[in-house]
């Protein structure tokens, strides 16, 4: 198992995480005909909130990030990006397992969206996320955490 640690992001992380997002989403967005060099980073910058974002590191090296934001009655899981060189090593499973066990998540619904055709959907399904709705680009999913 990888030696994984997570720590809260700070505002100064925004650019390196926007770059990570562009790298991680490149293949899926290109396949969907939606990749835009500027917008892929802007969307991250516009929704980045360091208070609810964690940096994921393996042996001290940045490998990803994830955000879990409170919304009225639910939690929004977003910006869950693992560097392509580290995908397939169960890092996403470890992170999701930790997040879904947090006290503030217990008893709440967690929502997310994933790009159509993204392999990440299988990860979410393994953790009990179910389809709520979808369109030609996005799949919207949720799970009720006990």
PDB file of C-alpha atoms in Angstrom:
ATOM      1  CA  UNK A   1       0.000   0.000   0.000  1.00  0.00           C
ATOM      2  CA  UNK A   2       1.233   3.503  -0.769  1.00  0.00           C
ATOM      3  CA  UNK A   3       2.298   5.780   2.102  1.00  0.00           C
ATOM      4  CA  UNK A   4      -0.475   8.307   1.537  1.00  0.00           C
ATOM      5  CA  UNK A   5      -0.974  11.563   3.433  1.00  0.00           C
ATOM      6  CA  UNK A   6      -3.453  14.371   3.019  1.00  0.00           C
ATOM      7  CA  UNK A   7      -3.241  17.957   4.202  1.00  0.00           C
ATOM      8  CA  UNK A   8      -5.386  21.012   3.710  1.00  0.00           C
ATOM      9  CA  UNK A   9      -4.680  23.111   0.644  1.00  0.00           C
ATOM     10  CA  UNK A  10      -3.774  26.788   0.802  1.00  0.00           C
ATOM     11  CA  UNK A  11      -4.600  29.521  -1.706  1.00  0.00           C
ATOM     12  CA  UNK A  12      -1.069  29.348  -3.119  1.00  0.00           C
ATOM     13  CA  UNK A  13      -1.799  25.784  -4.344  1.00  0.00           C
ATOM     14  CA  UNK A  14      -4.360  26.964  -6.899  1.00  0.00           C
ATOM     15  CA  UNK A  15      -2.087  27.088  -9.955  1.00  0.00           C
ATOM     16  CA  UNK A  16      -0.362  23.751  -9.475  1.00  0.00           C
ATOM     17  CA  UNK A  17      -3.745  22.111  -8.863  1.00  0.00           C
ATOM     18  CA  UNK A  18      -5.246  23.797 -11.939  1.00  0.00           C
ATOM     19  CA  UNK A  19      -2.356  22.294 -13.931  1.00  0.00           C
ATOM     20  CA  UNK A  20      -3.005  18.895 -12.397  1.00  0.00           C
ATOM     21  CA  UNK A  21      -6.672  19.160 -13.415  1.00  0.00           C
ATOM     22  CA  UNK A  22      -5.726  20.002 -17.007  1.00  0.00           C
ATOM     23  CA  UNK A  23      -3.395  16.998 -17.173  1.00  0.00           C
ATOM     24  CA  UNK A  24      -5.827  14.531 -15.577  1.00  0.00           C
ATOM     25  CA  UNK A  25      -8.860  15.589 -17.639  1.00  0.00           C
ATOM     26  CA  UNK A  26      -7.084  16.027 -20.983  1.00  0.00           C
ATOM     27  CA  UNK A  27      -7.891  12.592 -22.456  1.00  0.00           C
ATOM     28  CA  UNK A  28     -11.542  12.497 -21.347  1.00  0.00           C
ATOM     29  CA  UNK A  29     -12.290  16.083 -22.357  1.00  0.00           C
ATOM     30  CA  UNK A  30     -10.552  15.592 -25.709  1.00  0.00           C
ATOM     31  CA  UNK A  31     -12.545  12.400 -26.342  1.00  0.00           C
ATOM     32  CA  UNK A  32     -15.752  14.342 -25.571  1.00  0.00           C
ATOM     33  CA  UNK A  33     -14.689  17.240 -27.826  1.00  0.00           C
ATOM     34  CA  UNK A  34     -14.657  19.596 -24.820  1.00  0.00           C
ATOM     35  CA  UNK A  35     -11.006  20.244 -24.065  1.00  0.00           C
ATOM     36  CA  UNK A  36     -10.177  23.950 -23.897  1.00  0.00           C
ATOM     37  CA  UNK A  37      -6.676  24.901 -22.719  1.00  0.00           C
ATOM     38  CA  UNK A  38      -7.946  28.006 -20.871  1.00  0.00           C
ATOM     39  CA  UNK A  39     -11.362  26.892 -19.577  1.00  0.00           C
ATOM     40  CA  UNK A  40     -10.050  23.658 -18.054  1.00  0.00           C
ATOM     41  CA  UNK A  41      -7.920  25.737 -15.670  1.00  0.00           C
ATOM     42  CA  UNK A  42     -10.395  28.596 -15.207  1.00  0.00           C
ATOM     43  CA  UNK A  43     -13.126  26.278 -13.954  1.00  0.00           C
ATOM     44  CA  UNK A  44     -10.793  25.021 -11.252  1.00  0.00           C
ATOM     45  CA  UNK A  45      -9.668  28.515 -10.255  1.00  0.00           C
ATOM     46  CA  UNK A  46     -13.286  29.721 -10.075  1.00  0.00           C
ATOM     47  CA  UNK A  47     -14.425  26.920  -7.750  1.00  0.00           C
ATOM     48  CA  UNK A  48     -11.258  26.279  -5.708  1.00  0.00           C
ATOM     49  CA  UNK A  49     -11.801  26.719  -1.985  1.00  0.00           C
ATOM     50  CA  UNK A  50      -8.735  25.776   0.074  1.00  0.00           C
ATOM     51  CA  UNK A  51     -10.862  25.415   3.218  1.00  0.00           C
ATOM     52  CA  UNK A  52     -12.471  22.275   1.750  1.00  0.00           C
ATOM     53  CA  UNK A  53      -9.628  21.010  -0.451  1.00  0.00           C
ATOM     54  CA  UNK A  54      -6.924  18.504   0.444  1.00  0.00           C
ATOM     55  CA  UNK A  55      -3.588  17.875  -1.184  1.00  0.00           C
ATOM     56  CA  UNK A  56      -2.878  14.153  -1.626  1.00  0.00           C
ATOM     57  CA  UNK A  57       0.755  13.088  -1.317  1.00  0.00           C
ATOM     58  CA  UNK A  58       2.525   9.767  -1.564  1.00  0.00           C
ATOM     59  CA  UNK A  59       5.887   9.664   0.193  1.00  0.00           C
ATOM     60  CA  UNK A  60       5.905  13.476   0.236  1.00  0.00           C
ATOM     61  CA  UNK A  61       5.170  13.935  -3.470  1.00  0.00           C
ATOM     62  CA  UNK A  62       2.030  15.685  -4.766  1.00  0.00           C
ATOM     63  CA  UNK A  63      -0.077  13.071  -6.530  1.00  0.00           C
ATOM     64  CA  UNK A  64      -3.543  14.598  -6.382  1.00  0.00           C
ATOM     65  CA  UNK A  65      -6.219  16.633  -4.723  1.00  0.00           C
ATOM     66  CA  UNK A  66      -9.833  16.341  -3.651  1.00  0.00           C
ATOM     67  CA  UNK A  67     -12.492  18.719  -2.325  1.00  0.00           C
ATOM     68  CA  UNK A  68     -15.481  17.928  -0.141  1.00  0.00           C
ATOM     69  CA  UNK A  69     -17.763  20.939   0.266  1.00  0.00           C
ATOM     70  CA  UNK A  70     -20.817  21.211   2.491  1.00  0.00           C
ATOM     71  CA  UNK A  71     -24.021  22.158   0.683  1.00  0.00           C
ATOM     72  CA  UNK A  72     -27.350  22.570   2.525  1.00  0.00           C
ATOM     73  CA  UNK A  73     -28.243  18.925   3.253  1.00  0.00           C
ATOM     74  CA  UNK A  74     -25.445  17.229   1.347  1.00  0.00           C
ATOM     75  CA  UNK A  75     -21.731  17.237   0.608  1.00  0.00           C
ATOM     76  CA  UNK A  76     -20.259  17.900  -2.835  1.00  0.00           C
ATOM     77  CA  UNK A  77     -17.254  15.797  -3.797  1.00  0.00           C
ATOM     78  CA  UNK A  78     -15.307  17.565  -6.525  1.00  0.00           C
ATOM     79  CA  UNK A  79     -11.856  18.210  -7.917  1.00  0.00           C
ATOM     80  CA  UNK A  80     -10.809  14.612  -7.247  1.00  0.00           C
ATOM     81  CA  UNK A  81      -7.724  14.301  -9.429  1.00  0.00           C
ATOM     82  CA  UNK A  82      -4.953  11.727  -9.218  1.00  0.00           C
ATOM     83  CA  UNK A  83      -1.879  12.270 -11.403  1.00  0.00           C
ATOM     84  CA  UNK A  84      -1.886   9.747 -14.299  1.00  0.00           C
ATOM     85  CA  UNK A  85       1.450   8.283 -13.136  1.00  0.00           C
ATOM     86  CA  UNK A  86      -0.229   7.281  -9.860  1.00  0.00           C
ATOM     87  CA  UNK A  87      -3.585   6.064 -11.144  1.00  0.00           C
ATOM     88  CA  UNK A  88      -4.336   2.376 -10.723  1.00  0.00           C
ATOM     89  CA  UNK A  89      -2.502   2.150  -7.388  1.00  0.00           C
ATOM     90  CA  UNK A  90      -5.647   2.259  -5.198  1.00  0.00           C
ATOM     91  CA  UNK A  91      -4.898   5.826  -4.090  1.00  0.00           C
ATOM     92  CA  UNK A  92      -8.392   6.922  -5.100  1.00  0.00           C
ATOM     93  CA  UNK A  93      -9.895   4.096  -3.044  1.00  0.00           C
ATOM     94  CA  UNK A  94      -7.813   5.034  -0.001  1.00  0.00           C
ATOM     95  CA  UNK A  95      -8.822   8.694  -0.267  1.00  0.00           C
ATOM     96  CA  UNK A  96     -12.504   7.979  -0.817  1.00  0.00           C
ATOM     97  CA  UNK A  97     -12.504   5.539   2.094  1.00  0.00           C
ATOM     98  CA  UNK A  98     -11.030   8.219   4.385  1.00  0.00           C
ATOM     99  CA  UNK A  99     -13.424  10.937   3.201  1.00  0.00           C
ATOM    100  CA  UNK A 100     -16.582   8.869   3.549  1.00  0.00           C
ATOM    101  CA  UNK A 101     -15.655   7.993   7.160  1.00  0.00           C
ATOM    102  CA  UNK A 102     -15.347  11.626   8.261  1.00  0.00           C
ATOM    103  CA  UNK A 103     -17.753  12.706  11.005  1.00  0.00           C
ATOM    104  CA  UNK A 104     -19.194  15.582   8.971  1.00  0.00           C
ATOM    105  CA  UNK A 105     -20.146  13.167   6.173  1.00  0.00           C
ATOM    106  CA  UNK A 106     -21.911  10.582   8.336  1.00  0.00           C
ATOM    107  CA  UNK A 107     -25.672  10.594   7.717  1.00  0.00           C
ATOM    108  CA  UNK A 108     -25.428  12.872   4.680  1.00  0.00           C
ATOM    109  CA  UNK A 109     -25.748  12.425   0.968  1.00  0.00           C
ATOM    110  CA  UNK A 110     -22.542  12.918  -1.043  1.00  0.00           C
ATOM    111  CA  UNK A 111     -22.937  14.066  -4.647  1.00  0.00           C
ATOM    112  CA  UNK A 112     -20.480  14.311  -7.525  1.00  0.00           C
ATOM    113  CA  UNK A 113     -20.235  14.425 -11.259  1.00  0.00           C
ATOM    114  CA  UNK A 114     -17.847  12.490 -13.452  1.00  0.00           C
ATOM    115  CA  UNK A 115     -17.222  12.797 -17.177  1.00  0.00           C
ATOM    116  CA  UNK A 116     -18.972  10.330 -19.469  1.00  0.00           C
ATOM    117  CA  UNK A 117     -16.704   7.366 -20.155  1.00  0.00           C
ATOM    118  CA  UNK A 118     -14.291   8.164 -17.337  1.00  0.00           C
ATOM    119  CA  UNK A 119     -12.805   5.112 -15.614  1.00  0.00           C
ATOM    120  CA  UNK A 120     -13.301   6.979 -12.306  1.00  0.00           C
ATOM    121  CA  UNK A 121     -16.988   6.072 -12.470  1.00  0.00           C
ATOM    122  CA  UNK A 122     -16.127   2.467 -11.558  1.00  0.00           C
ATOM    123  CA  UNK A 123     -14.373   3.691  -8.406  1.00  0.00           C
ATOM    124  CA  UNK A 124     -17.452   5.619  -7.324  1.00  0.00           C
ATOM    125  CA  UNK A 125     -19.740   2.664  -8.064  1.00  0.00           C
ATOM    126  CA  UNK A 126     -17.560   0.411  -5.878  1.00  0.00           C
ATOM    127  CA  UNK A 127     -18.242   2.840  -3.026  1.00  0.00           C
ATOM    128  CA  UNK A 128     -22.003   2.696  -3.548  1.00  0.00           C
ATOM    129  CA  UNK A 129     -22.527   5.806  -5.671  1.00  0.00           C
ATOM    130  CA  UNK A 130     -25.529   5.451  -7.962  1.00  0.00           C
ATOM    131  CA  UNK A 131     -26.620   7.303 -11.082  1.00  0.00           C
ATOM    132  CA  UNK A 132     -28.890  10.293 -10.441  1.00  0.00           C
ATOM    133  CA  UNK A 133     -28.882  11.737 -13.959  1.00  0.00           C
ATOM    134  CA  UNK A 134     -26.631  12.211 -16.959  1.00  0.00           C
ATOM    135  CA  UNK A 135     -26.203  14.227 -20.112  1.00  0.00           C
ATOM    136  CA  UNK A 136     -23.870  13.954 -23.085  1.00  0.00           C
ATOM    137  CA  UNK A 137     -20.873  15.143 -21.032  1.00  0.00           C
ATOM    138  CA  UNK A 138     -21.515  14.488 -17.332  1.00  0.00           C
ATOM    139  CA  UNK A 139     -22.760  11.678 -15.132  1.00  0.00           C
ATOM    140  CA  UNK A 140     -24.257  12.861 -11.820  1.00  0.00           C
ATOM    141  CA  UNK A 141     -24.025  10.375  -8.946  1.00  0.00           C
ATOM    142  CA  UNK A 142     -24.669  10.227  -5.209  1.00  0.00           C
ATOM    143  CA  UNK A 143     -24.467   7.977  -2.180  1.00  0.00           C
ATOM    144  CA  UNK A 144     -26.167   8.205   1.205  1.00  0.00           C
ATOM    145  CA  UNK A 145     -23.497   7.743   3.858  1.00  0.00           C
ATOM    146  CA  UNK A 146     -24.598   5.907   6.994  1.00  0.00           C
TER     147      UNK A 146
END
